[in-house]
CSV table of C-alpha atoms and ligand atoms in Angstrom, one decimal:
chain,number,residue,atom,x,y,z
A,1495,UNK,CA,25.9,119.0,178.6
A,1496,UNK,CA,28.8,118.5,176.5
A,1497,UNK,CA,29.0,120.8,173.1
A,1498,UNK,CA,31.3,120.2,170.4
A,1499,UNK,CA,31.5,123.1,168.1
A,1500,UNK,CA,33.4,123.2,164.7
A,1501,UNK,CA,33.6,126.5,163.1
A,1502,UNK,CA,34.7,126.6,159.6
A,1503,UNK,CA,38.3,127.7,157.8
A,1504,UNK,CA,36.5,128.8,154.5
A,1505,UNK,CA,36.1,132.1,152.8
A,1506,UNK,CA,33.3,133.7,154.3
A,1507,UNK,CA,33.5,131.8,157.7
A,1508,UNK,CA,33.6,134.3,161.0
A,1509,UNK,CA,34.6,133.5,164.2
A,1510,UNK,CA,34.4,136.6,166.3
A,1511,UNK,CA,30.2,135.9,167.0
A,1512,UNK,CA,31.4,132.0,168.0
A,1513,UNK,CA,33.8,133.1,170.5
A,1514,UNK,CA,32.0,135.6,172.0
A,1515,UNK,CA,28.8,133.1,172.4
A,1516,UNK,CA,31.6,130.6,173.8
A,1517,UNK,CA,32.6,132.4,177.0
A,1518,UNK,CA,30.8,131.6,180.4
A,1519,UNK,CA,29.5,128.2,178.5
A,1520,UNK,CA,31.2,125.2,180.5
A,1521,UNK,CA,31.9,121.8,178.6
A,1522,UNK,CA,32.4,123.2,175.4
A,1523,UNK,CA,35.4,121.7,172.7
A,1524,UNK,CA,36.0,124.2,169.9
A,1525,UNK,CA,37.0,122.7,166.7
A,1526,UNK,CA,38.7,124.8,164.0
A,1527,UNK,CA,39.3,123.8,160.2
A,1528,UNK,CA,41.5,126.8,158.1
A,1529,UNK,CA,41.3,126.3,154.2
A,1530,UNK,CA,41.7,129.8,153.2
A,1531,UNK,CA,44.4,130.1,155.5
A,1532,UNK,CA,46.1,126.8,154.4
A,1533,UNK,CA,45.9,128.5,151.1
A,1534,UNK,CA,47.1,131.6,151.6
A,1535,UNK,CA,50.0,129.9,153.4
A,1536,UNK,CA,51.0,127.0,150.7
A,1537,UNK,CA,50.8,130.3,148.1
A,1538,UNK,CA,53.1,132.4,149.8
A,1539,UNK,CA,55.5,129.3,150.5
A,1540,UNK,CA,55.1,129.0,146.4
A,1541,UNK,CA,53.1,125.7,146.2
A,1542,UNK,CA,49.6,127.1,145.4
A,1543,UNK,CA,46.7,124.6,147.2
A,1544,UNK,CA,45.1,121.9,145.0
A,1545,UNK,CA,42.3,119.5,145.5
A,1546,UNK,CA,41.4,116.6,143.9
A,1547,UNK,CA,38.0,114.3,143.7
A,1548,UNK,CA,38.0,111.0,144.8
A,1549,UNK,CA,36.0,108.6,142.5
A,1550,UNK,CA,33.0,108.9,145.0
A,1551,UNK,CA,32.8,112.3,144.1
A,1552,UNK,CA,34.2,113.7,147.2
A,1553,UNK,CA,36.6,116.5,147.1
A,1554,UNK,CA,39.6,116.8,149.2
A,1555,UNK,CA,42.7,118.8,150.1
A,1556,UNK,CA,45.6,117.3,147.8
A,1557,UNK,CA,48.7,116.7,150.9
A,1558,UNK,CA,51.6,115.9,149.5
A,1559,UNK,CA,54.8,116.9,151.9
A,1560,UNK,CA,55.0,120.2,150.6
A,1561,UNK,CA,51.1,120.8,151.3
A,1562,UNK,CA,51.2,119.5,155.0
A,1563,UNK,CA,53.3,121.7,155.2
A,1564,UNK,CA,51.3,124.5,155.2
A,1565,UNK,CA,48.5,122.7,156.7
A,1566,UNK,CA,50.7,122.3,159.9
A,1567,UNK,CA,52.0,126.4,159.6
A,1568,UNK,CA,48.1,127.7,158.9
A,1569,UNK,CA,46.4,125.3,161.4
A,1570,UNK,CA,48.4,124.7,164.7
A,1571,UNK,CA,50.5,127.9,163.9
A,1572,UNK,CA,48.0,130.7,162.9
A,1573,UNK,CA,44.3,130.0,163.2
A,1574,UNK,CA,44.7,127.9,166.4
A,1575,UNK,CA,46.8,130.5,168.4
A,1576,UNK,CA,44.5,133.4,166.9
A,1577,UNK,CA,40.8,131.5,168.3
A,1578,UNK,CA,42.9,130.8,171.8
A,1579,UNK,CA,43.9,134.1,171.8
A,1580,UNK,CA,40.6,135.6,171.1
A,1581,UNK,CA,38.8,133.2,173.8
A,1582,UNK,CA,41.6,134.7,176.1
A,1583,UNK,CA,40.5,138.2,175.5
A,1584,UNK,CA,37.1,136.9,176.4
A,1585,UNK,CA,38.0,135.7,179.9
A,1586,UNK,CA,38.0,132.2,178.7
A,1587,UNK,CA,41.3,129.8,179.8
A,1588,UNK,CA,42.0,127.9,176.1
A,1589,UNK,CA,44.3,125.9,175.4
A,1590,UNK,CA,45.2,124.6,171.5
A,1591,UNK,CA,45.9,121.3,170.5
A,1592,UNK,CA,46.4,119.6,167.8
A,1593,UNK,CA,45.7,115.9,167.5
A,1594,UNK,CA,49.8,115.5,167.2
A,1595,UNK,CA,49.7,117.0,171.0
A,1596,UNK,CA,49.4,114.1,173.5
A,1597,UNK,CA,48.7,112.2,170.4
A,1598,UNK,CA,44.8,113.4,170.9
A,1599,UNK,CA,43.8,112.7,167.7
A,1600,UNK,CA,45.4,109.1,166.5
A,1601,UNK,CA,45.3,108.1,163.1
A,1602,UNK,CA,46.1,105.6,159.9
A,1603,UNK,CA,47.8,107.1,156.9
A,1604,UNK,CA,45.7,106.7,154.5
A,1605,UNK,CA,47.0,104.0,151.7
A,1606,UNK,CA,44.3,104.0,149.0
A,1607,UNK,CA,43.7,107.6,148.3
A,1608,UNK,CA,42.4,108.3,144.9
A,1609,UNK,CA,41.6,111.2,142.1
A,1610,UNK,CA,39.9,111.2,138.8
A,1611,UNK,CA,42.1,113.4,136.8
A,1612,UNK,CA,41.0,113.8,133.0
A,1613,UNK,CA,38.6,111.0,133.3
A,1614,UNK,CA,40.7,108.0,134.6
A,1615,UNK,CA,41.1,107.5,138.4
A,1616,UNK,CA,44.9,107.4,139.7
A,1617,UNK,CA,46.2,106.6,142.8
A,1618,UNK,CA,48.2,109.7,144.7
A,1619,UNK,CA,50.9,107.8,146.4
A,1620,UNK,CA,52.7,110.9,148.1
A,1621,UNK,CA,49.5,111.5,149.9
A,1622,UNK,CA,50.1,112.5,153.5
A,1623,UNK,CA,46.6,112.1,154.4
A,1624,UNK,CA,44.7,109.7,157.5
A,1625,UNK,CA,41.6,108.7,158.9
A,1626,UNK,CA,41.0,109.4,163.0
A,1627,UNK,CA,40.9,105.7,164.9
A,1628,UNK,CA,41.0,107.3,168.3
A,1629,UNK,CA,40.8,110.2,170.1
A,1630,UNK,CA,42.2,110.4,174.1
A,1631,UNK,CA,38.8,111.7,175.6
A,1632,UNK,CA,40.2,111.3,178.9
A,1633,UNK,CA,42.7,114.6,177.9
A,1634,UNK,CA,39.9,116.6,176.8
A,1635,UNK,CA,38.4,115.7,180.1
A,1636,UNK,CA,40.9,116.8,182.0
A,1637,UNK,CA,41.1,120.1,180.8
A,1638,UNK,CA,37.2,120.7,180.8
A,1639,UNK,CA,38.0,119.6,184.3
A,1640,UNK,CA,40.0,122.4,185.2
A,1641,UNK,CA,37.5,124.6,183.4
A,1642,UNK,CA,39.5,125.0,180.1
A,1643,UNK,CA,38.6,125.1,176.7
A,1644,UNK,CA,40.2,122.9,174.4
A,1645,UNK,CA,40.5,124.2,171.3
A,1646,UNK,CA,41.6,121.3,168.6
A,1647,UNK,CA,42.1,121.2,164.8
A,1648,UNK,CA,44.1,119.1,162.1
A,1649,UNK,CA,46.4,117.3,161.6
A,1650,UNK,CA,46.7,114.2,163.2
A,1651,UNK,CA,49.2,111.8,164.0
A,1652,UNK,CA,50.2,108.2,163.6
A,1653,UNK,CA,51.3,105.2,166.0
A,1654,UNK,CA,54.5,105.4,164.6
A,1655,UNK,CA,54.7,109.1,164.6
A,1656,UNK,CA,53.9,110.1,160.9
A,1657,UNK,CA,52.1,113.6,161.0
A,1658,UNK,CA,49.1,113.9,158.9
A,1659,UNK,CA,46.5,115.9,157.4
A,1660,UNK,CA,42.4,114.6,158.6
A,1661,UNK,CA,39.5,116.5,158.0
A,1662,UNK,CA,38.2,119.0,160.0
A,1663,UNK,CA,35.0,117.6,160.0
A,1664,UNK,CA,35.8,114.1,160.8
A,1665,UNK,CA,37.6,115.7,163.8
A,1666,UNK,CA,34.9,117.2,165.3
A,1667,UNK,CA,32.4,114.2,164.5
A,1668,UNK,CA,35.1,112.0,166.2
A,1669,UNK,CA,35.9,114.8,169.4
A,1670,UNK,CA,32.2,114.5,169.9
A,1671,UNK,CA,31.3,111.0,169.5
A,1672,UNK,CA,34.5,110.1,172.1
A,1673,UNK,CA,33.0,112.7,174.0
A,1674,UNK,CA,29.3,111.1,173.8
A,1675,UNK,CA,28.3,115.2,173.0
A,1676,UNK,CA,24.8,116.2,173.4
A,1677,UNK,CA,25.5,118.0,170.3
A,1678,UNK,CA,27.7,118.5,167.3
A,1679,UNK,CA,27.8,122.4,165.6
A,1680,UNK,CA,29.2,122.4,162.1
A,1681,UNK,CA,29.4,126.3,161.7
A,1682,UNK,CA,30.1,127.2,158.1
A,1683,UNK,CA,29.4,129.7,155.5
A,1684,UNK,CA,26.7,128.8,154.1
A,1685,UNK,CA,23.0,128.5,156.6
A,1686,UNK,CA,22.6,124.9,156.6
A,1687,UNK,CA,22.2,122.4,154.2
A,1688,UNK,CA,20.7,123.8,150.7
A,1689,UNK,CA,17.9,122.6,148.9
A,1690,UNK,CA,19.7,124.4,145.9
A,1691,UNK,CA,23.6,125.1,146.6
A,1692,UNK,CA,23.3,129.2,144.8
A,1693,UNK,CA,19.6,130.0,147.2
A,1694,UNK,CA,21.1,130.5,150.2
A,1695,UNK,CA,17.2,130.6,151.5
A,1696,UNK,CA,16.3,127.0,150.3
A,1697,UNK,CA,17.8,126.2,153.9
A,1698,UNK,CA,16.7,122.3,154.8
A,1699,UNK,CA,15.1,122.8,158.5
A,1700,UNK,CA,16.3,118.8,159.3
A,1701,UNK,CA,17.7,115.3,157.8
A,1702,UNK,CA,16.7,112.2,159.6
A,1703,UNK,CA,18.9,108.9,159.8
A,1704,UNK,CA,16.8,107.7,156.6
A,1705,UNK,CA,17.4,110.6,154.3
A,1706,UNK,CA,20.6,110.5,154.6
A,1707,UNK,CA,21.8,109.5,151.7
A,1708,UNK,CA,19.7,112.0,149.5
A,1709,UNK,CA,21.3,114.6,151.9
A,1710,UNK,CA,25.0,113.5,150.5
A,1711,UNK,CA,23.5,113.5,146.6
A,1712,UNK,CA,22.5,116.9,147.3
A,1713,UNK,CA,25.6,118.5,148.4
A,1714,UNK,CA,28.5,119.1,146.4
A,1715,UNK,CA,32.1,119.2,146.5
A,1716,UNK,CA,33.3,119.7,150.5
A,1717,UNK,CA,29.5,120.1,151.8
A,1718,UNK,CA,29.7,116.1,151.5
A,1719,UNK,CA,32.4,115.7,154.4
A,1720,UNK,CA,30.2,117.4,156.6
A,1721,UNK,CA,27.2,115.0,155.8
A,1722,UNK,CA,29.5,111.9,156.1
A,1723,UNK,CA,30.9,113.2,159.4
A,1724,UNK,CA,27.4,114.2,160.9
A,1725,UNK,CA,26.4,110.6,160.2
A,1726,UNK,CA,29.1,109.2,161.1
A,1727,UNK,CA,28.6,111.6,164.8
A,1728,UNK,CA,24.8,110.2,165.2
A,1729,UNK,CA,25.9,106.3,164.2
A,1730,UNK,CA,28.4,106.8,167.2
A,1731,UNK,CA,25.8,108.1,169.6
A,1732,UNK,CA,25.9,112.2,169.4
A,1733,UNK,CA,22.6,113.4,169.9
A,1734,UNK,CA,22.2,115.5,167.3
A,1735,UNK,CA,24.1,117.5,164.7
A,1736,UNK,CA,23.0,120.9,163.6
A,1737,UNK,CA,24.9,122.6,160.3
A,1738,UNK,CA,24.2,125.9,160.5
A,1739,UNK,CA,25.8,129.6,159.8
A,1740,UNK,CA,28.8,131.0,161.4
A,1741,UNK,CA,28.0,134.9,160.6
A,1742,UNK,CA,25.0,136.0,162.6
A,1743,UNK,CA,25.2,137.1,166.2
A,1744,UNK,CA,25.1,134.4,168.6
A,1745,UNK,CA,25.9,131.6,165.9
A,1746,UNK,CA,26.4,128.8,169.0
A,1747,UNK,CA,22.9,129.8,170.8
A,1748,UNK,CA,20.9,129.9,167.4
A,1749,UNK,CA,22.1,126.2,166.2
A,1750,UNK,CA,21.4,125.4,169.4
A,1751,UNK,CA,18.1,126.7,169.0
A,1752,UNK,CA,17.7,124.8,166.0
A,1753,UNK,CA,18.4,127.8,163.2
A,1754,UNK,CA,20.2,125.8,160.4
A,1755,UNK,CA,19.9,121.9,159.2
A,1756,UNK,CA,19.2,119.6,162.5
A,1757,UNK,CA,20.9,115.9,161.6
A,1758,UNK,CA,19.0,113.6,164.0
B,548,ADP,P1,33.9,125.2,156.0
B,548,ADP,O1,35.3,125.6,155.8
B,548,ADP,O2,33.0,126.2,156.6
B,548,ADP,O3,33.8,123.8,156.7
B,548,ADP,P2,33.4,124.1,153.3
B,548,ADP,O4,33.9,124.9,152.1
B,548,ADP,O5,34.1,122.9,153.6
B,548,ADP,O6,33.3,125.1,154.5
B,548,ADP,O7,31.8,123.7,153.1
B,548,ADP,C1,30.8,124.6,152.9
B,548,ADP,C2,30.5,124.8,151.4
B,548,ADP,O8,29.9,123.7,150.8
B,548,ADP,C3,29.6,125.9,151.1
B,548,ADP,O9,30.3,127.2,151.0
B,548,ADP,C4,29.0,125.6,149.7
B,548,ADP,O10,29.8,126.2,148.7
B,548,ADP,C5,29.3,124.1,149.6
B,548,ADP,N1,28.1,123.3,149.3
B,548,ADP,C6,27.9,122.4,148.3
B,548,ADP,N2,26.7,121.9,148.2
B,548,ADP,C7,26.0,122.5,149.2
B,548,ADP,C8,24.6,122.4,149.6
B,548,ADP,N3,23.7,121.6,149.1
B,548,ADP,N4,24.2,123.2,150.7
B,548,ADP,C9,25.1,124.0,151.3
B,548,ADP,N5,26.4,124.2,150.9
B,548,ADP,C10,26.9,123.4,149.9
């Protein structure tokens, strides 16, 4: 049983619980996403992070050169090699990769990315950002083959070899839907999906194909990627996505388990 499992880059994510509940599990893909570390990064390289909203209402990482920058530094440099290390200290072989690195994760450079800014919507023509068209499953594979765990993050990387930024999210959807995963994790900092985004109690127990798109008008800001990519998982045959916490104990065994929001 294949399990994809992305654990979050946000304030208030852990990992320590994930790894620990990763070693002795065969078949596993760990997927990794880094904001705060992107942002402590672009900060201390003087180019503080911004984000923008699309006209959708979606809100993403503004990458302009500058901020790929420290995408690329905070993601392949530092929380990649930190979770490989980690797994290592756990007994488990890891190796990090990200979708530049045999060109696992191939994209298209995004050409119509746009922000409302004071009310009007303007195009953001220096954006370095793509969307995943295909990932090499058969590298992934390989290494679950020789009993390592690949451990895979942002960014991406084009035909012609232009590095840039995807969602974290949309990586793991796609890792798992190449994969055909019997299940998707999207470990964050919050329990699940909530009812009311300040009651970390009004946990939703599940969202099924239909409600769907009350799901997406519920969430706000970045909670809305991880909707989009679990639907965008189940449309591509992933049995079922669970959203659930990063923090407790055994974070991997409880989603599996069902604790959290089950996308079916
Ligand atoms: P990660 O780095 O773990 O992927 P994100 O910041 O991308 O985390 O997404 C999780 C955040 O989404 C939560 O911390 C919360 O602030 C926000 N959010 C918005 N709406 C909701 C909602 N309805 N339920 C849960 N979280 C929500």
């Amino acid at each position: 049983m294949t399990v994809v499992v992305k654990v979050g880059g946000a304030v208030g994510n852990a990992s320590d619980g994930v790894l620990d509940d990763l070693a002795g599990r065969p078949d596993v893909v760990l997927v990794h996403g880094g904001s705060e570390e992107i942002d402590r990064l672009a900060a201390a390289l003087g180019r503080p992070a911004e984000h923008f909203t699309s006209p959708s209402g979606v809100v993403s990482r503004r990458c302009d050169a500058g901020q790929l920058e420290a995408v690329v530094l905070a993601l392949a440099g530092s929380v990649q090699t930190r979770l490989v290390a980690g797994l290592g200290a756990r007994g488990v072989r890891a190796v990090g990769l990200s979708g530049v690195d045999g060109r696992l994760l191939l994209a298209r450079r995004k050409t119509g990315a746009r922000a409302v800014v004071d009310g009007h919507v303007v195009r953001l023509a220096d954006d370095l950002s793509g969307t995943i068209e295909q990932v090499d499953a058969g590298l992934l594979r390989g290494l679950l083959g020789l009993g390592v765990v690949p451990v895979v993050g942002p960014p991406a990387v084009t035909a012609e070899g232009l590095v840039v930024n995807v969602d974290a999210d949309a990586v793991a959807a796609a890792v798992a839907a190449a994969l055909g995963a019997e299940a998707l994790l999207l470990l964050t900092n919050v329990p699940g999906l909530l009812r009311d985004p300040d009651d970390p109690s009004s946990v939703l127990a599940s969202v099924r194909h239909a409600e769907f798109d009350a799901a997406v008008d519920l969430a706000r800001g970045r909670m809305k990627k991880k909707l989009l990519a679990a639907r965008a998982a189940l449309d591509a045959g992933v049995g079922r996505v669970v959203i659930a916490s990063s923090r407790p104990e055994r974070p991997v065994r409880r989603a599996l388990a069902g604790e959290g929001t089950v996308c079916s």
